[in-house]
DNA sequence: ATGTCC
C-alpha cells in the first residue's frame, strides 16, 4: 500500500502503486488526518477500489471517511460507462440512504418544549421507527408497490401524497429511470412492506432551527430563513435495499471470474456495467432508489399530517431531497462515467444543467445531516468540486465503531453531549453508538472542504428535537 | 445499514 502523502492544504494522495490503476485522493484537515491510521482499513479499501477494471481516477475519500463494506463510507468511485464495472458494495447496503429537508415559516422560538414534545409524539405515532417496523400505509404497500418502485416519489404525488413542487425539489425529480422489478428477488420484494418507516442506526427525524446563514442569496432561493423551524428526514431503502445489495453482491462475486475480474474481497464484488449481472443490478438498484424517494415522500406526508394535528399548519416546503448512497451515469472530464457515491453527496455547481430548474443559478442544496445534537449543514457545490466528481461529504463520519461507542461512552458523556435537545430516548444505552462522541466533529469535516473551495456553506441548522429508532428494551 | 446469523 502506498504512503499517504500530503500534496497541499487539506489534500492527500495515495499514489498509484501495484495493482492500482489510478491514484486515490483524500481531503483531510490536520485533526481528521490524525484520526486516520497509516495502513488503516479505509485507506486499503480506497486502494482496492483503485484496482478495479475500468476505474476512472482518482478514487476519492471525503473528510468523513470510515471503513465500510467494500468501498469506505465517504468514498467516490467513478468507472467508465463503457468498459468499466459496477459494484453493489460500492453503492452500499442502504441504497439511496439520503436526506430530505423541509422548511417552515414557523419561528422556532414560539414553540415551547411541551409543543415540541407534542409534535414528536404526533410524528412517532405515524412513522414506525427502529429495526423492523411495518408501514401504516398497508394498502399502498400492497397495491401501489410496483408504482413506488418504478416511479418513486412521482408515483406518490400523483396519488395525492404530496404536491408537484415536492418533486421539483428532489434529485432526479424523485424518480430514477431504468427501474425494473423483474430484476428484484422475491425475498427483497417481501421486505418492501417497510415503505414509510424510519429504520434504525444513524437514521432520524429532526426538528431544528436555522441557526446561521452564511450565504444569504442561496438561503433565499432555498427558502431558508434565520430562526425558522426546519424538519430533516434521514432514511433510505430499509430492508428492501439491503436485500438487493446482499443478493447482487453474491451474484457479482460468483460471476466476476467469468469476466476475468480479480476481486480484492467480497465487498467490492463487481461485474461489467453492460453485463447481464451489472445491468440487472442497476435495474434493481433503481427500484431501491425509488423506494427510498417514495419512503421520504410518504414520511413527508405523515409529518405534514402531524403538524396539522398539533399546530393546524401544513406549510412544510421541500427544500431538497438528495441521496448519499447511489450510482449514477454522469459526464465528468468529458467522459461518460458511472459515479458510485457511498456516503458522499452530489453537489452540482451553479449553472450545471442537471440542477433542478429552480436551483440552476445557485446549484442545488447538498444536505449534510449531523447526529443528534450535532448541527446539520446546507451546502452548495462549486466549480472546484469537479475534482471530486461534483461531490461533498455526507455527514460527520464515525470515529468510533458501534461496539467501541457502546463500551466507552459513559452515561454522563451521553447526557452532556445531547444537552438541551429533546430526544425520544427509551434506553440511552441503545443510542450510545449514535451519540456525538462516536462521530467526528462535523464542523471540522465541512470546513475541510469549504476551506479549499470545494463547497460553499449556505446555512447551519441546530437540532431542537430528534426522533431515533430504538429497540424494545 | 440490517427481520443486527436461516
Short mmCIF file of C-alpha atoms (C1' of nucleotides) in Angstrom, two decimals:
data_model
loop_
_atom_site.label_atom_id
_atom_site.label_comp_id
_atom_site.label_asym_id
_atom_site.label_seq_id
_atom_site.Cartn_x
_atom_site.Cartn_y
_atom_site.Cartn_z
CA UNK A 1 0.00 0.00 0.00
CA UNK A 2 1.36 3.45 -0.91
CA UNK A 3 2.20 6.04 1.72
CA UNK A 4 -0.39 8.73 2.42
CA UNK A 5 1.29 11.86 1.08
CA UNK A 6 0.31 15.44 1.77
CA UNK A 7 0.11 17.35 -1.51
CA UNK A 8 -1.46 20.63 -0.41
CA UNK A 9 -3.70 22.30 2.14
CA UNK A 10 -6.24 19.68 3.36
CA UNK A 11 -5.19 17.45 0.49
CA UNK A 12 -3.56 14.00 0.45
CA UNK A 13 -2.69 11.41 -2.16
CA UNK A 14 -2.24 7.64 -2.19
CA UNK A 15 -0.15 7.46 -5.36
CA UNK A 16 -0.90 4.63 -7.75
CA UNK A 17 1.18 1.54 -6.99
CA UNK A 18 0.98 -2.22 -7.55
CA UNK A 19 -2.40 -3.27 -8.92
CA UNK A 20 -3.85 0.26 -8.60
CA UNK A 21 -4.91 1.68 -11.98
CA UNK A 22 -5.34 5.21 -10.60
CA UNK A 23 -4.47 7.38 -7.57
CA UNK A 24 -6.64 7.88 -4.52
CA UNK A 25 -7.26 11.47 -3.41
CA UNK A 26 -8.32 12.45 0.12
CA UNK A 27 -9.47 15.68 1.71
CA UNK A 28 -8.50 15.93 5.39
CA UNK A 29 -7.54 18.69 7.77
CA UNK A 30 -4.86 18.11 10.43
CA UNK A 31 -7.33 16.91 13.08
CA UNK A 32 -9.01 14.44 10.72
CA UNK A 33 -5.64 13.26 9.36
CA UNK A 34 -4.50 12.45 12.90
CA UNK A 35 -7.62 10.31 13.43
CA UNK A 36 -6.71 8.18 10.41
CA UNK A 37 -4.11 5.45 10.98
CA UNK A 38 -1.46 4.66 8.37
CA UNK A 39 -2.43 1.35 6.67
CA UNK A 40 -5.97 1.69 8.05
CA UNK A 41 -8.83 -0.33 6.60
CA UNK A 42 -10.39 2.71 4.90
CA UNK A 43 -7.16 3.60 3.09
CA UNK A 44 -6.71 -0.01 1.96
CA UNK A 45 -10.30 0.00 0.69
CA UNK A 46 -9.61 3.08 -1.47
CA UNK A 47 -6.55 1.32 -2.95
CA UNK A 48 -8.61 -1.83 -3.63
CA UNK A 49 -11.23 0.21 -5.48
CA UNK A 50 -8.47 1.89 -7.49
CA UNK A 51 -7.51 -1.56 -8.81
CA UNK A 52 -10.90 -2.43 -10.35
CA UNK A 53 -11.04 -2.64 -14.17
CA UNK A 54 -12.18 0.50 -15.94
CA UNK A 55 -11.91 2.70 -12.85
CA UNK A 56 -11.58 6.38 -13.76
CA UNK A 57 -9.35 8.13 -11.28
CA UNK A 58 -8.88 9.32 -8.83
CA UNK A 59 -10.85 7.32 -6.28
CA UNK A 60 -11.83 9.98 -3.75
CA UNK A 61 -12.05 9.88 0.05
CA UNK A 62 -14.12 12.58 1.74
CA UNK A 63 -13.16 14.06 5.15
CA UNK A 64 -15.86 11.91 6.82
CA UNK A 65 -14.28 8.68 5.51
CA UNK A 66 -14.53 5.50 7.57
CA UNK A 67 -14.36 1.76 6.90
CA UNK A 68 -17.32 0.19 5.10
CA UNK A 69 -18.26 -2.98 3.24
CA UNK A 70 -16.02 -2.86 0.15
CA UNK A 71 -15.68 0.85 -0.60
CA UNK A 72 -15.28 3.04 2.50
CA UNK A 73 -18.17 5.23 3.56
CA UNK A 74 -17.21 8.70 2.39
CA UNK A 75 -15.87 7.20 -0.85
CA UNK A 76 -16.41 8.06 -4.51
CA UNK A 77 -15.50 5.61 -7.25
CA UNK A 78 -16.12 6.54 -10.89
CA UNK A 79 -15.92 3.83 -13.54
CA UNK A 80 -16.14 4.09 -17.31
CA UNK A 81 -19.72 3.65 -18.52
CA UNK A 82 -18.30 1.52 -21.33
CA UNK A 83 -15.53 -0.88 -20.35
CA UNK A 84 -15.92 -0.32 -16.62
CA UNK A 85 -17.62 -2.20 -13.81
CA UNK A 86 -20.49 -1.65 -11.40
CA UNK A 87 -20.21 -2.77 -7.78
CA UNK A 88 -23.16 -3.18 -5.40
CA UNK A 89 -20.87 -2.82 -2.40
CA UNK A 90 -19.58 0.50 -3.77
CA UNK A 91 -23.13 1.88 -3.52
CA UNK A 92 -23.70 0.44 -0.09
CA UNK A 93 -26.20 -1.66 1.79
CA UNK A 94 -28.65 1.18 2.24
CA UNK A 95 -29.29 2.13 -1.39
CA UNK A 96 -30.40 5.79 -1.64
CA UNK A 97 -29.84 6.44 2.00
CA UNK A 98 -30.37 10.15 1.87
CA UNK A 99 -31.86 13.28 3.37
CA UNK A 100 -34.86 15.46 2.71
CA UNK A 101 -35.06 18.90 4.28
CA UNK A 102 -38.38 20.66 4.88
CA UNK A 103 -38.63 24.38 5.62
CA UNK A 104 -41.45 26.01 7.59
CA UNK A 105 -42.49 29.62 8.14
CA UNK A 106 -42.76 28.91 11.87
CA UNK A 107 -40.34 30.88 14.10
CA UNK A 108 -38.75 28.13 16.21
CA UNK A 109 -38.75 30.29 19.36
CA UNK A 110 -42.55 30.33 19.59
CA UNK A 111 -42.53 26.54 20.14
CA UNK A 112 -42.10 25.67 23.81
CA UNK A 113 -40.87 22.24 24.89
CA UNK A 114 -44.36 20.77 25.50
CA UNK A 115 -45.34 21.75 21.94
CA UNK A 116 -42.18 20.22 20.51
CA UNK A 117 -42.90 17.07 22.55
CA UNK A 118 -46.45 17.00 21.18
CA UNK A 119 -45.11 17.28 17.63
CA UNK A 120 -42.63 14.47 18.32
CA UNK A 121 -45.44 12.26 19.60
CA UNK A 122 -47.71 13.07 16.66
CA UNK A 123 -44.87 12.13 14.31
CA UNK A 124 -43.88 8.97 16.22
CA UNK A 125 -47.50 7.80 16.20
CA UNK A 126 -47.47 7.88 12.39
CA UNK A 127 -43.98 6.77 11.46
CA UNK A 128 -42.67 3.46 12.82
CA UNK A 129 -39.00 3.72 13.85
CA UNK A 130 -36.35 1.17 14.74
CA UNK A 131 -35.18 -2.08 13.18
CA UNK A 132 -38.08 -3.88 11.51
CA UNK A 133 -41.28 -1.86 11.58
CA UNK A 134 -44.23 -2.25 9.26
CA UNK A 135 -45.81 0.53 7.23
CA UNK A 136 -49.12 2.02 8.33
CA UNK A 137 -49.93 2.67 4.66
CA UNK A 138 -50.83 -1.01 4.21
CA UNK A 139 -52.97 -0.60 1.12
CA UNK A 140 -50.27 1.40 -0.62
CA UNK A 141 -47.66 -1.25 0.16
CA UNK A 142 -49.92 -3.94 -1.27
CA UNK A 143 -51.43 -2.29 -4.35
CA UNK A 144 -49.07 0.59 -5.03
CA UNK A 145 -45.75 -1.14 -4.58
CA UNK A 146 -44.94 -1.66 -8.26
CA UNK A 147 -45.65 2.02 -8.90
CA UNK A 148 -43.49 3.15 -5.96
CA UNK A 149 -40.57 1.01 -7.14
CA UNK A 150 -40.76 2.19 -10.76
CA UNK A 151 -41.88 5.80 -10.21
CA UNK A 152 -40.65 6.69 -6.72
CA UNK A 153 -41.96 9.89 -5.18
CA UNK A 154 -43.53 10.85 -8.52
CA UNK A 155 -45.96 7.92 -8.26
CA UNK A 156 -46.99 9.00 -4.77
CA UNK A 157 -47.54 12.65 -5.66
CA UNK A 158 -49.83 11.55 -8.49
CA UNK A 159 -51.85 9.67 -5.82
CA UNK A 160 -52.16 12.79 -3.63
CA UNK A 161 -49.33 12.14 -1.14
CA UNK A 162 -47.67 15.45 -1.94
CA UNK A 163 -47.53 18.32 -4.40
CA UNK A 164 -45.77 18.91 -7.71
CA UNK A 165 -43.32 21.33 -6.03
CA UNK A 166 -42.09 18.45 -3.85
CA UNK A 167 -40.86 16.63 -6.96
CA UNK A 168 -39.26 19.74 -8.44
CA UNK A 169 -37.07 19.77 -5.36
CA UNK A 170 -35.84 16.17 -5.44
CA UNK A 171 -32.74 14.73 -7.04
CA UNK A 172 -33.92 13.04 -10.28
CA UNK A 173 -37.34 14.63 -9.58
CA UNK A 174 -37.89 11.74 -7.14
CA UNK A 175 -37.75 9.02 -9.80
CA UNK A 176 -34.63 7.31 -11.15
CA UNK A 177 -35.26 5.82 -14.59
CA UNK A 178 -34.38 2.27 -15.55
CA UNK A 179 -36.10 0.55 -12.63
CA UNK A 180 -37.27 -2.99 -13.37
CA UNK A 181 -38.97 -5.02 -10.66
CA UNK A 182 -38.18 -8.21 -12.64
CA UNK A 183 -34.55 -7.70 -11.53
CA UNK A 184 -35.57 -7.78 -7.83
CA UNK A 185 -35.70 -11.08 -5.88
CA UNK A 186 -38.91 -12.29 -4.25
CA UNK A 187 -37.13 -12.06 -0.91
CA UNK A 188 -36.37 -8.38 -1.45
CA UNK A 189 -39.94 -7.69 -2.57
CA UNK A 190 -41.23 -9.20 0.69
CA UNK A 191 -39.12 -6.72 2.63
CA UNK A 192 -40.68 -3.79 0.75
CA UNK A 193 -43.54 -3.78 3.29
CA UNK A 194 -41.40 -1.27 5.22
CA UNK A 195 -42.37 1.65 2.97
CA UNK A 196 -42.89 4.76 5.16
CA UNK A 197 -40.80 3.61 8.12
CA UNK A 198 -37.72 5.33 9.53
CA UNK A 199 -35.37 2.47 10.45
CA UNK A 200 -32.55 2.45 12.99
CA UNK A 201 -28.83 3.16 13.13
CA UNK A 202 -27.99 6.68 12.02
CA UNK A 203 -31.46 7.36 10.63
CA UNK A 204 -33.52 10.06 12.30
CA UNK A 205 -36.27 12.65 12.08
CA UNK A 206 -35.29 16.02 13.44
CA UNK A 207 -36.84 19.39 14.07
CA UNK A 208 -34.26 22.14 14.08
CA UNK A 209 -33.70 25.85 13.79
CA UNK A 210 -31.89 27.75 11.04
CA UNK A 211 -29.12 28.97 13.33
CA UNK A 212 -26.58 30.55 10.97
CA UNK A 213 -26.91 31.77 7.41
CA UNK A 214 -23.61 32.17 5.58
CA UNK A 215 -24.89 32.61 2.04
CA UNK A 216 -27.92 34.91 2.14
CA UNK A 217 -28.63 34.65 -1.56
CA UNK A 218 -28.61 30.83 -1.73
CA UNK A 219 -30.61 30.61 1.52
CA UNK A 220 -33.24 32.88 -0.01
CA UNK A 221 -33.50 30.69 -3.07
CA UNK A 222 -33.79 27.57 -0.87
CA UNK A 223 -36.50 29.16 1.31
CA UNK A 224 -34.34 29.12 4.43
CA UNK A 225 -34.68 32.00 6.87
CA UNK A 226 -32.77 32.50 10.11
CA UNK A 227 -34.72 31.41 13.20
CA UNK A 228 -37.30 29.36 11.34
CA UNK A 229 -38.17 25.76 12.18
CA UNK A 230 -36.91 23.04 9.82
CA UNK A 231 -37.61 19.31 9.62
CA UNK A 232 -34.92 16.91 8.44
CA UNK A 233 -35.64 13.34 7.30
CA UNK A 234 -32.70 10.92 7.17
CA UNK A 235 -33.59 7.43 5.97
CA UNK A 236 -33.18 5.14 2.99
CA UNK A 237 -34.48 1.97 1.36
CA UNK A 238 -34.61 -0.07 4.59
CA UNK A 239 -34.55 -3.89 4.37
CA UNK A 240 -35.51 -3.71 0.70
CA UNK A 241 -32.29 -2.03 -0.48
CA UNK A 242 -30.28 -4.08 1.98
CA UNK A 243 -31.58 -7.30 0.42
CA UNK A 244 -30.83 -6.08 -3.12
CA UNK A 245 -27.24 -5.26 -2.15
CA UNK A 246 -26.87 -8.67 -0.48
CA UNK A 247 -28.39 -10.52 -3.46
CA UNK A 248 -26.28 -8.78 -6.10
CA UNK A 249 -23.05 -8.90 -4.12
CA UNK A 250 -23.45 -12.69 -4.14
CA UNK A 251 -24.35 -12.74 -7.87
CA UNK A 252 -21.44 -10.47 -8.84
CA UNK A 253 -18.99 -12.29 -6.56
CA UNK A 254 -19.72 -15.56 -8.35
CA UNK A 255 -19.86 -14.07 -11.87
CA UNK A 256 -16.74 -11.85 -11.68
CA UNK A 257 -14.35 -14.65 -12.61
CA UNK A 258 -16.30 -15.27 -15.84
CA UNK A 259 -15.25 -11.77 -16.87
CA UNK A 260 -11.67 -12.19 -15.74
CA UNK A 261 -12.11 -9.70 -12.89
CA UNK A 262 -9.87 -10.16 -9.88
CA UNK A 263 -11.69 -9.07 -6.73
CA UNK A 264 -9.83 -7.83 -3.65
CA UNK A 265 -12.72 -9.10 -1.50
CA UNK A 266 -16.42 -9.74 -1.45
CA UNK A 267 -17.36 -6.17 -0.56
CA UNK A 268 -16.13 -4.87 -3.91
CA UNK A 269 -17.76 -7.67 -5.94
CA UNK A 270 -18.21 -6.15 -9.41
CA UNK A 271 -19.23 -7.05 -12.95
CA UNK A 272 -19.01 -5.16 -16.23
CA UNK A 273 -21.63 -2.42 -16.30
CA UNK A 274 -23.05 -3.74 -19.58
CA UNK A 275 -23.07 -7.43 -18.49
CA UNK A 276 -26.40 -9.09 -17.58
CA UNK A 277 -25.38 -9.12 -13.90
CA UNK A 278 -24.31 -5.47 -13.98
CA UNK A 279 -27.34 -4.16 -15.84
CA UNK A 280 -29.72 -6.23 -13.70
CA UNK A 281 -28.13 -4.74 -10.60
CA UNK A 282 -28.64 -1.23 -11.96
CA UNK A 283 -32.30 -2.04 -12.72
CA UNK A 284 -32.80 -3.41 -9.19
CA UNK A 285 -30.81 -0.57 -7.62
CA UNK A 286 -33.12 1.93 -9.34
CA UNK A 287 -36.08 0.17 -7.66
CA UNK A 288 -34.41 0.68 -4.28
CA UNK A 289 -33.55 4.29 -5.15
CA UNK A 290 -37.22 4.87 -5.96
CA UNK A 291 -38.32 3.02 -2.82
CA UNK A 292 -36.25 5.45 -0.75
CA UNK A 293 -37.59 8.52 -2.60
CA UNK A 294 -41.12 7.14 -2.04
CA UNK A 295 -40.26 6.46 1.62
CA UNK A 296 -39.18 10.05 2.23
CA UNK A 297 -42.24 11.33 0.32
CA UNK A 298 -44.64 9.28 2.48
CA UNK A 299 -42.82 10.35 5.63
CA UNK A 300 -43.23 13.96 4.47
CA UNK A 301 -46.96 13.29 4.06
CA UNK A 302 -47.13 11.86 7.59
CA UNK A 303 -45.18 14.78 9.05
CA UNK A 304 -47.48 17.31 7.36
CA UNK A 305 -50.42 15.44 8.91
CA UNK A 306 -48.74 15.57 12.34
CA UNK A 307 -48.15 19.34 12.03
CA UNK A 308 -51.80 19.76 11.01
CA UNK A 309 -52.91 17.87 14.12
CA UNK A 310 -50.75 19.80 16.59
CA UNK A 311 -50.41 23.26 15.03
CA UNK A 312 -53.14 23.37 12.37
CA UNK A 313 -50.30 24.04 9.95
CA UNK A 314 -49.25 22.08 6.86
CA UNK A 315 -46.93 24.53 5.14
CA UNK A 316 -43.80 22.37 5.09
CA UNK A 317 -41.97 23.03 1.83
CA UNK A 318 -39.44 20.55 0.48
CA UNK A 319 -36.08 22.33 0.22
CA UNK A 320 -34.36 19.36 -1.40
CA UNK A 321 -34.09 15.58 -1.28
CA UNK A 322 -30.68 14.12 -2.08
CA UNK A 323 -29.11 10.66 -1.96
CA UNK A 324 -25.75 9.84 -0.44
CA UNK A 325 -25.59 6.14 -1.42
CA UNK A 326 -26.15 5.76 -5.16
CA UNK A 327 -24.51 5.06 -8.54
CA UNK A 328 -25.45 7.25 -11.50
CA UNK A 329 -24.37 7.76 -15.10
CA UNK A 330 -22.87 11.24 -15.35
CA UNK A 331 -20.44 13.11 -17.54
CA UNK A 332 -17.20 14.33 -15.97
CA UNK A 333 -13.98 15.45 -17.65
CA UNK A 334 -15.68 14.86 -21.00
CA UNK A 335 -16.16 11.15 -20.20
CA UNK A 336 -19.33 9.15 -19.66
CA UNK A 337 -18.91 7.61 -16.22
CA UNK A 338 -20.81 5.60 -13.65
CA UNK A 339 -20.22 7.53 -10.42
CA UNK A 340 -20.57 5.41 -7.28
CA UNK A 341 -21.17 7.65 -4.27
CA UNK A 342 -21.13 5.82 -0.96
CA UNK A 343 -21.52 8.21 1.91
CA UNK A 344 -20.99 11.13 -0.45
CA UNK A 345 -23.46 13.74 -1.65
CA UNK A 346 -23.77 15.04 -5.18
CA UNK A 347 -23.18 18.80 -5.24
CA UNK A 348 -23.53 20.29 -8.71
CA UNK A 349 -22.05 23.76 -9.25
CA UNK A 350 -24.15 26.80 -10.18
CA UNK A 351 -25.11 26.77 -13.84
CA UNK A 352 -24.83 22.99 -14.23
CA UNK A 353 -27.64 21.75 -16.49
CA UNK A 354 -28.51 18.77 -14.29
CA UNK A 355 -29.66 21.07 -11.46
CA UNK A 356 -33.41 21.35 -10.96
CA UNK A 357 -34.71 24.42 -12.80
CA UNK A 358 -35.39 26.31 -9.54
CA UNK A 359 -31.78 25.83 -8.41
CA UNK A 360 -29.73 26.32 -11.59
CA UNK A 361 -28.45 29.74 -10.50
CA UNK A 362 -27.26 28.59 -7.05
CA UNK A 363 -26.56 24.90 -7.58
CA UNK A 364 -28.89 22.52 -5.73
CA UNK A 365 -28.59 22.23 -1.95
CA UNK A 366 -26.31 19.43 -0.68
CA UNK A 367 -27.75 18.49 2.69
CA UNK A 368 -25.36 17.07 5.28
CA UNK A 369 -27.03 15.60 8.36
CA UNK A 370 -25.43 15.81 11.79
CA UNK A 371 -26.07 13.29 14.53
CA UNK A 372 -28.43 14.05 17.44
CA UNK A 373 -27.06 17.26 18.97
CA UNK A 374 -24.57 17.89 16.14
CA UNK A 375 -25.63 20.55 13.65
CA UNK A 376 -26.62 19.79 10.06
CA UNK A 377 -25.42 21.78 7.07
CA UNK A 378 -26.88 23.02 3.82
CA UNK A 379 -24.07 23.36 1.27
CA UNK A 380 -23.68 24.06 -2.42
CA UNK A 381 -21.20 22.74 -4.94
CA UNK A 382 -18.54 24.84 -6.66
CA UNK A 383 -16.54 24.62 -9.88
CA UNK A 384 -13.66 23.27 -7.76
CA UNK A 385 -15.83 20.31 -6.70
CA UNK A 386 -15.48 18.91 -10.21
CA UNK A 387 -12.30 17.39 -8.78
CA UNK A 388 -14.45 15.14 -6.55
CA UNK A 389 -16.88 14.34 -9.38
CA UNK A 390 -19.17 17.09 -8.02
CA UNK A 391 -19.45 15.54 -4.58
CA UNK A 392 -19.18 16.62 -0.96
CA UNK A 393 -19.26 14.70 2.31
CA UNK A 394 -22.43 13.05 3.65
CA UNK A 395 -22.17 13.58 7.39
CA UNK A 396 -19.64 13.67 10.20
CA UNK A 397 -18.31 10.13 9.78
CA UNK A 398 -17.63 7.65 12.53
CA UNK A 399 -14.60 7.95 14.72
CA UNK A 400 -15.65 5.04 16.97
CA UNK A 401 -17.13 1.72 15.85
CA UNK A 402 -20.61 0.94 17.17
CA UNK A 403 -19.16 -1.58 19.62
CA UNK A 404 -16.45 0.82 20.81
CA UNK A 405 -19.04 3.55 21.36
CA UNK A 406 -21.27 1.22 23.42
CA UNK A 407 -18.26 0.29 25.51
CA UNK A 408 -16.52 3.62 26.01
CA UNK A 409 -19.14 6.40 26.12
CA UNK A 410 -20.41 6.89 29.68
CA UNK A 411 -23.93 7.87 30.68
CA UNK A 412 -22.61 11.29 31.78
CA UNK A 413 -20.85 11.83 28.44
CA UNK A 414 -24.01 10.84 26.64
CA UNK A 415 -26.22 13.20 28.64
CA UNK A 416 -23.89 16.17 28.25
CA UNK A 417 -23.41 15.54 24.53
CA UNK A 418 -27.18 15.56 23.99
CA UNK A 419 -27.56 18.75 26.02
CA UNK A 420 -30.91 20.52 25.67
CA UNK A 421 -32.02 18.64 22.57
CA UNK A 422 -35.27 16.75 23.09
CA UNK A 423 -34.73 13.07 22.31
CA UNK A 424 -37.16 10.15 22.31
CA UNK A 425 -34.76 8.12 24.50
CA UNK A 426 -36.21 4.88 25.81
CA UNK A 427 -32.91 3.40 26.93
CA UNK A 428 -29.87 5.63 26.47
CA UNK A 429 -27.65 2.53 26.07
CA UNK A 430 -29.32 1.86 22.74
CA UNK A 431 -28.32 5.28 21.47
CA UNK A 432 -24.68 5.30 22.61
CA UNK A 433 -23.42 4.22 19.18
CA UNK A 434 -25.15 7.25 17.67
CA UNK A 435 -24.09 9.82 20.27
CA UNK A 436 -22.00 12.76 19.01
CA UNK A 437 -18.76 11.45 20.65
CA UNK A 438 -18.96 8.39 18.34
CA UNK A 439 -18.60 10.75 15.37
CA UNK A 440 -16.00 13.14 14.04
CA UNK A 441 -16.61 16.86 14.51
CA UNK A 442 -18.96 17.81 11.68
CA UNK A 443 -17.72 21.42 11.69
CA UNK A 444 -14.18 20.12 11.00
CA UNK A 445 -15.46 17.88 8.24
CA UNK A 446 -17.42 20.60 6.42
CA UNK A 447 -14.71 23.23 6.94
CA UNK A 448 -12.10 20.89 5.43
CA UNK A 449 -13.93 21.13 2.11
CA UNK A 450 -15.09 24.74 2.47
CA UNK A 451 -11.54 25.96 3.29
CA UNK A 452 -10.25 24.76 -0.08
CA UNK A 453 -13.28 25.96 -2.02
CA UNK A 454 -14.81 22.55 -2.72
CA UNK A 455 -18.08 23.68 -1.21
CA UNK A 456 -19.79 26.82 0.00
CA UNK A 457 -21.80 26.80 3.23
CA UNK A 458 -25.34 28.12 2.87
CA UNK A 459 -26.69 27.53 6.35
CA UNK A 460 -26.21 25.64 9.59
CA UNK A 461 -29.17 24.02 11.36
CA UNK A 462 -29.21 23.36 15.10
CA UNK A 463 -31.32 20.38 16.27
CA UNK A 464 -34.12 21.03 18.77
CA UNK A 465 -35.89 17.67 18.86
CA UNK A 466 -34.73 14.33 17.47
CA UNK A 467 -36.57 11.05 16.89
CA UNK A 468 -34.31 7.99 16.69
CA UNK A 469 -35.30 4.39 16.09
CA UNK A 470 -34.77 2.11 19.07
CA UNK A 471 -35.50 -1.47 20.12
CA UNK A 472 -37.84 -2.56 22.91
CA UNK A 473 -35.63 -2.76 26.00
"C1'" DA B 1 -27.22 -0.09 7.38
"C1'" DT B 2 -29.90 -4.72 8.61
"C1'" DG B 3 -36.25 -9.39 10.22
"C1'" DT B 4 -28.08 -6.73 13.92
"C1'" DC B 5 -26.75 -15.11 11.82
"C1'" DC B 6 -31.82 -19.05 8.07
#
